[in-house]
Coordinates of C-alpha atoms and ligand atoms in Angstrom, one line a residue:
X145 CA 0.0 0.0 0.0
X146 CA 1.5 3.4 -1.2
X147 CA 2.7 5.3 2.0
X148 CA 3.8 8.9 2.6
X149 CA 6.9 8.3 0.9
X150 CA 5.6 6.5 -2.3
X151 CA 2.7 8.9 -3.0
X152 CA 5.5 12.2 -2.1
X153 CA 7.6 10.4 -5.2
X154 CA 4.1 10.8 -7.2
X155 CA 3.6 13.7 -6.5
X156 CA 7.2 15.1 -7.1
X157 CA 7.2 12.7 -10.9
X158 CA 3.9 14.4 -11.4
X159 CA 4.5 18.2 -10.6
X160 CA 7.8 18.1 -12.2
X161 CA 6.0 17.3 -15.9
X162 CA 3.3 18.3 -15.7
X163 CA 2.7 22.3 -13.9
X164 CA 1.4 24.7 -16.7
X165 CA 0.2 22.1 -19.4
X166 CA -2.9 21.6 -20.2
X167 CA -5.4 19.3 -19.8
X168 CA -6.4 17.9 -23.4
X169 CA -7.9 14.3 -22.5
X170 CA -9.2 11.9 -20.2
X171 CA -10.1 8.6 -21.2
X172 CA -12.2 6.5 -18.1
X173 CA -12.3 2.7 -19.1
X174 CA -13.3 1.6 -15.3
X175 CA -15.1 4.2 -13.4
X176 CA -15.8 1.4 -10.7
X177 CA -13.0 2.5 -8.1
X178 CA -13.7 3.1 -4.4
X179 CA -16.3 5.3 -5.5
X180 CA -17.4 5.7 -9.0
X181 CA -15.1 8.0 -10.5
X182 CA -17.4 10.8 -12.3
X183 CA -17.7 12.3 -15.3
X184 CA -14.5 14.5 -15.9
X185 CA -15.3 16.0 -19.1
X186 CA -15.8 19.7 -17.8
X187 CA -11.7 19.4 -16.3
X188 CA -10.5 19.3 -20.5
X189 CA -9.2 22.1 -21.3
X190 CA -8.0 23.1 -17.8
X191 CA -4.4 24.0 -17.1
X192 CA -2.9 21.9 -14.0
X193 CA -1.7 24.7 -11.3
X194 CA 0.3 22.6 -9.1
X195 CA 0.4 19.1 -7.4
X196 CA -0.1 19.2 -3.5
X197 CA 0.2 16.1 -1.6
X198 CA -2.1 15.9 2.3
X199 CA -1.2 12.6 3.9
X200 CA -1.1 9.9 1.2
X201 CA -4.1 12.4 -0.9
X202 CA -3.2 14.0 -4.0
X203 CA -4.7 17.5 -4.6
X204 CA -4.0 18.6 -8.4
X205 CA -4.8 21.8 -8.4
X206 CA -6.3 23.0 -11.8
X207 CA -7.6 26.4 -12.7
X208 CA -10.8 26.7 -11.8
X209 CA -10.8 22.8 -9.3
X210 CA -9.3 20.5 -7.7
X211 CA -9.0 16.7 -8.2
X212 CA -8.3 14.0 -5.8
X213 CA -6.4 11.3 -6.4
X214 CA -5.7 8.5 -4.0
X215 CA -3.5 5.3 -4.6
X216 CA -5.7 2.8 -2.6
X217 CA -4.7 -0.5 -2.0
X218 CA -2.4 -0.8 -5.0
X219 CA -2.9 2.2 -7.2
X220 CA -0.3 3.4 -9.4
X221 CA 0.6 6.5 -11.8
X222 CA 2.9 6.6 -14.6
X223 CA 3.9 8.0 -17.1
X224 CA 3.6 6.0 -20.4
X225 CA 3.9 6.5 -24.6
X226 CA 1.2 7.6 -26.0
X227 CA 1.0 4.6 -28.6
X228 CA 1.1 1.8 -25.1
X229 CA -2.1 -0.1 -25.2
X230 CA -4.0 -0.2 -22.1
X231 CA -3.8 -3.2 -19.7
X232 CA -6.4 -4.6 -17.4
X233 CA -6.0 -2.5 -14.7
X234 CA -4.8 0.2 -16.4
X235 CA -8.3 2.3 -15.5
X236 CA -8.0 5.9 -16.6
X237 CA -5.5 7.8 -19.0
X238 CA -4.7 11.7 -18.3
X239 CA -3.5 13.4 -21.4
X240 CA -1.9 16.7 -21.5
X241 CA -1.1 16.9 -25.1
X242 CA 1.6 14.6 -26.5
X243 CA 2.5 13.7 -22.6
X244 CA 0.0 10.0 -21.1
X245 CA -0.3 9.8 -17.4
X246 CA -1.8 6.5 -16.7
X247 CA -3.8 5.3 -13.7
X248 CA -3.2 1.7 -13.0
X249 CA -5.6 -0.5 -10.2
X250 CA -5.6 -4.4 -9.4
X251 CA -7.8 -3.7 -6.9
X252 CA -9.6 -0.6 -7.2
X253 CA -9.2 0.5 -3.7
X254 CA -8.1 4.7 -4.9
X255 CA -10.0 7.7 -5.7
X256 CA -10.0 9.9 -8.8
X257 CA -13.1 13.1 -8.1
X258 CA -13.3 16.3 -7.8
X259 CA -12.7 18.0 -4.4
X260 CA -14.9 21.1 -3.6
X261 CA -14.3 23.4 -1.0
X262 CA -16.5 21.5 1.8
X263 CA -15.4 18.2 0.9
X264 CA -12.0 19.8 1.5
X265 CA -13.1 21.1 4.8
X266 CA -13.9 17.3 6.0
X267 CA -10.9 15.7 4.8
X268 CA -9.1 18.1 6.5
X269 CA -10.9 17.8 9.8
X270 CA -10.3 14.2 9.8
X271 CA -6.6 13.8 9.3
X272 CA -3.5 14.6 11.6
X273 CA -1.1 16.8 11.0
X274 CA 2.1 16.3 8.9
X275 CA 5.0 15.3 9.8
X276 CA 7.0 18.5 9.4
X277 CA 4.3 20.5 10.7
X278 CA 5.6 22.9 13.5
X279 CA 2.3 22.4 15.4
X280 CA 3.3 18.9 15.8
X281 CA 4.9 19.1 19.1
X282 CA 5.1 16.0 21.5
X283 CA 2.8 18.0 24.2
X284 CA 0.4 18.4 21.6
X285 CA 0.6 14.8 20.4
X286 CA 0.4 13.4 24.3
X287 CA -2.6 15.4 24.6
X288 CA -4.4 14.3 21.9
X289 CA -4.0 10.6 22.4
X290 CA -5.3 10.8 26.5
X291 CA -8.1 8.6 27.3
X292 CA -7.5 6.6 24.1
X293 CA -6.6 3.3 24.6
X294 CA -5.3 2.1 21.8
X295 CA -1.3 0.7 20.8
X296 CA 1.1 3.6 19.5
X297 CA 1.1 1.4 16.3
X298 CA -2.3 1.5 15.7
X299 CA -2.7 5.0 16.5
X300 CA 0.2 6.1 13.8
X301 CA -1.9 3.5 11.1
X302 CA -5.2 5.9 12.1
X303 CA -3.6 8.7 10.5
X304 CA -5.3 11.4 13.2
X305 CA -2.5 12.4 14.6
X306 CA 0.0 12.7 12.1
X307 CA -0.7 11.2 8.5
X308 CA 1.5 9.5 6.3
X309 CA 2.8 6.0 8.0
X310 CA 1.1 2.7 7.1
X311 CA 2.4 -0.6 7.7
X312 CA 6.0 -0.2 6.8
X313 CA 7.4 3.1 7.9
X314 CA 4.7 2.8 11.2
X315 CA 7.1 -0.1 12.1
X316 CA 10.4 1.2 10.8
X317 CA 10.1 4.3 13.3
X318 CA 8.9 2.6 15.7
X319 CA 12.3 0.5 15.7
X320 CA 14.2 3.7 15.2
X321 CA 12.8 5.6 18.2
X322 CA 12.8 2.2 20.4
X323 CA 9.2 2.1 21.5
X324 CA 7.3 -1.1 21.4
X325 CA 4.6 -1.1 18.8
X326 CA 1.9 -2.9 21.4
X327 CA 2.3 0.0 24.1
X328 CA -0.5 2.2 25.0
X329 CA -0.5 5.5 23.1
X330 CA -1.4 7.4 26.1
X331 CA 1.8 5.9 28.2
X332 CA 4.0 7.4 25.6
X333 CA 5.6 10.7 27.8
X334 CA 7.4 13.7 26.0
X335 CA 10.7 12.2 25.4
X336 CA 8.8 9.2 23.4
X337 CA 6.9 11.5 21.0
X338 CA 10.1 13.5 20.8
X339 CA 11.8 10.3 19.4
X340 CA 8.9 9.1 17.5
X341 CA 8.1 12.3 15.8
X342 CA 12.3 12.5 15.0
X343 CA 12.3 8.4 13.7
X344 CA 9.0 9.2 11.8
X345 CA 10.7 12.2 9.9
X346 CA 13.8 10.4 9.3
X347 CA 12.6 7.2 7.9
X348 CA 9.7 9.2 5.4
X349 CA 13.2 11.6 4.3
X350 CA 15.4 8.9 3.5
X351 CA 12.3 7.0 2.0
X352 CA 11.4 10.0 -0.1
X353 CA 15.1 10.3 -1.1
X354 CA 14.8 6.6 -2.1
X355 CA 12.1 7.1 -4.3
X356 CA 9.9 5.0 -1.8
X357 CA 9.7 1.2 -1.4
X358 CA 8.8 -1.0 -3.7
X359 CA 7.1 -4.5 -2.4
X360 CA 5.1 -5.3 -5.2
X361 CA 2.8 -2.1 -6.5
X362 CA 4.6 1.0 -6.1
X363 CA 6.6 2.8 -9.3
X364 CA 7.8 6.2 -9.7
X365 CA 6.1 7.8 -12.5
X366 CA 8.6 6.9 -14.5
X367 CA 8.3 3.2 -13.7
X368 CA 11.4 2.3 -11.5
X369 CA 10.7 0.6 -8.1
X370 CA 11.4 2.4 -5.1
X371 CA 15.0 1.7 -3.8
X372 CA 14.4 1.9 -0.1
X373 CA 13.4 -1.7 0.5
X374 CA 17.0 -2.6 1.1
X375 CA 17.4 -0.3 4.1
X376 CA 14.2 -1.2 6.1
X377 CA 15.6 -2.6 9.3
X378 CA 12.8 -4.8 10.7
X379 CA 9.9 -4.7 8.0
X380 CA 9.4 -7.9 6.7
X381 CA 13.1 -9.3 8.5
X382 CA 11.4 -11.6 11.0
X383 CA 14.3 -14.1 11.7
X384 CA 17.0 -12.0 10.8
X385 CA 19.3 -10.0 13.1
X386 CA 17.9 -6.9 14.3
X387 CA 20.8 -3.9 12.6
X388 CA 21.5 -2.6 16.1
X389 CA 21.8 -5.8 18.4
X390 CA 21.4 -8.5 16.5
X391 CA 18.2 -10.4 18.1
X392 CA 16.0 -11.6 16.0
X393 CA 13.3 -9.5 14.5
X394 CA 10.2 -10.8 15.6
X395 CA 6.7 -10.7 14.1
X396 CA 3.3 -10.2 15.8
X397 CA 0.0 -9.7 14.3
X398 CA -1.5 -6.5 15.6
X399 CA -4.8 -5.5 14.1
X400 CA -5.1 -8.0 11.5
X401 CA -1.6 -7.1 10.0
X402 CA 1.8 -8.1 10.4
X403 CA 4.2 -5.9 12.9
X404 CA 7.9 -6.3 13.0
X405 CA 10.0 -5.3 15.8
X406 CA 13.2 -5.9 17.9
X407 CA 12.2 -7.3 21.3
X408 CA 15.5 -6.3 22.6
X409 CA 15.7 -2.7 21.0
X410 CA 11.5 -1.8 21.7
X411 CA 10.9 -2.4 25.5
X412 CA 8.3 -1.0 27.4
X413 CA 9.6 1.4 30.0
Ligands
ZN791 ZN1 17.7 -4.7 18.4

């Protein structure tokens, strides 16, 4: 599932081609995504502004609207030649001229529709703040996970406090700032979010650096896996020696889905 990191690289492949061209096409072969992708003949003819990315959302900003795009499950964007014949999954096709930007969707988990100003309003309302955001201070974030009970882990997967982690990079700051993903949100003290907010921003910059990670799904838009799969420490490493100590990773399921720690490196306390 594309995380902060993958959907920044996106974004970045995106903006970079595409700011001040117009847009002269779009072709909808499968309009059955999350939610039925509607009709998006009134965006033709619409220059793109700029690419802003909130969370793992993508806001293309055109003149006169704004689009959002979400990856889902296993959504991808690329860039493609004109002349490539569409796949199976290969749902919608943005055109801006002689240049193809190609939406691509096993599973049809992601979002292409317009985003008015209300529906921006809510989206807002129900996501955390970024991870760079000044006003993401560990006081703030202890206050605003009291009298929740749920694990740090799960409450970084939520996305309410700050947005961007999912499965991978959830577990891979977790391991960098040495906190146990089972504990209690609301035992982390100031010195924890301190470390976790720190580990959080250092694993999505080096991700972002590395183009993201690649699993299975995830391309940059111009096709090449992300490189940072080689430098997680514990995703997916059960068995192997944690990078620090050398204990074995282990692997618990926590909420339905695999979590990877070092049971030597993450203790409570
Ligand atoms: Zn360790």
């Amino acid at each position: 599932m594309p995380e902060l990191p993958e959907v920044e690289a996106v974004r970045r492949g995106v903006e970079e081609r595409l700011v001040g061209k117009i847009l002269t096409e779009v072709r909808v072969r499968e309009p059955r995504l999350r939610r039925p992708v509607p009709l998006l003949a009134s965006w033709v003819g619409r220059r793109l502004l700029r690419v802003e990315r909130r969370g793992k959302y993508l806001l293309w900003r055109f003149d006169g609207g704004t689009l959002l795009v979400h990856l889902g499950m296993s959504g991808r964007i690329a860039f493609v030649a004109p002349d490539v014949p569409p796949g199976r999954h290969d749902h919608l096709d943005f055109l801006f001229a002689e240049t193809l930007l190609r939406y691509t969707d096993p599973r049809r988990f992601g979002l292409v529709e317009p985003l008015d100003a209300a529906a921006e309003r809510t989206l807002e309302a129900r996501l955390g703040l970024e991870p760079w955001d000044e006003r993401l201070t560990p006081a703030w974030a202890r206050a605003k996970v009291q009298g929740r009970r749920r694990a740090v882990k799960e409450v970084l997967l939520a996305g309410d406090v700050v947005v961007g982690a999912g499965n991978i990079y959830a577990c891979e700051a977790l391991f960098l700032a040495g906190i146990p993903p089972g504990r209690p949100a609301e035992s982390l003290d100031e010195g924890d979010w301190a470390r976790l907010i720190a580990a959080l921003r250092a694993v999505f910059e080096a991700a972002i650096a590395a183009g993201g990670t690649t699993l299975r799904d995830h391309r940059t838009v111009e096709g090449k896996g992300g490189e940072y799969r080689g430098r997680l420490a514990v995703y997916g490493r059960e068995g192997e020696p944690c990078p620090r100590c050398a204990t074995p990773v282990r692997r618990v399921t926590q909420g339905g889905r695999g979590t990877f720690f070092c049971p030597s490196c993450q203790r409570s306390g």
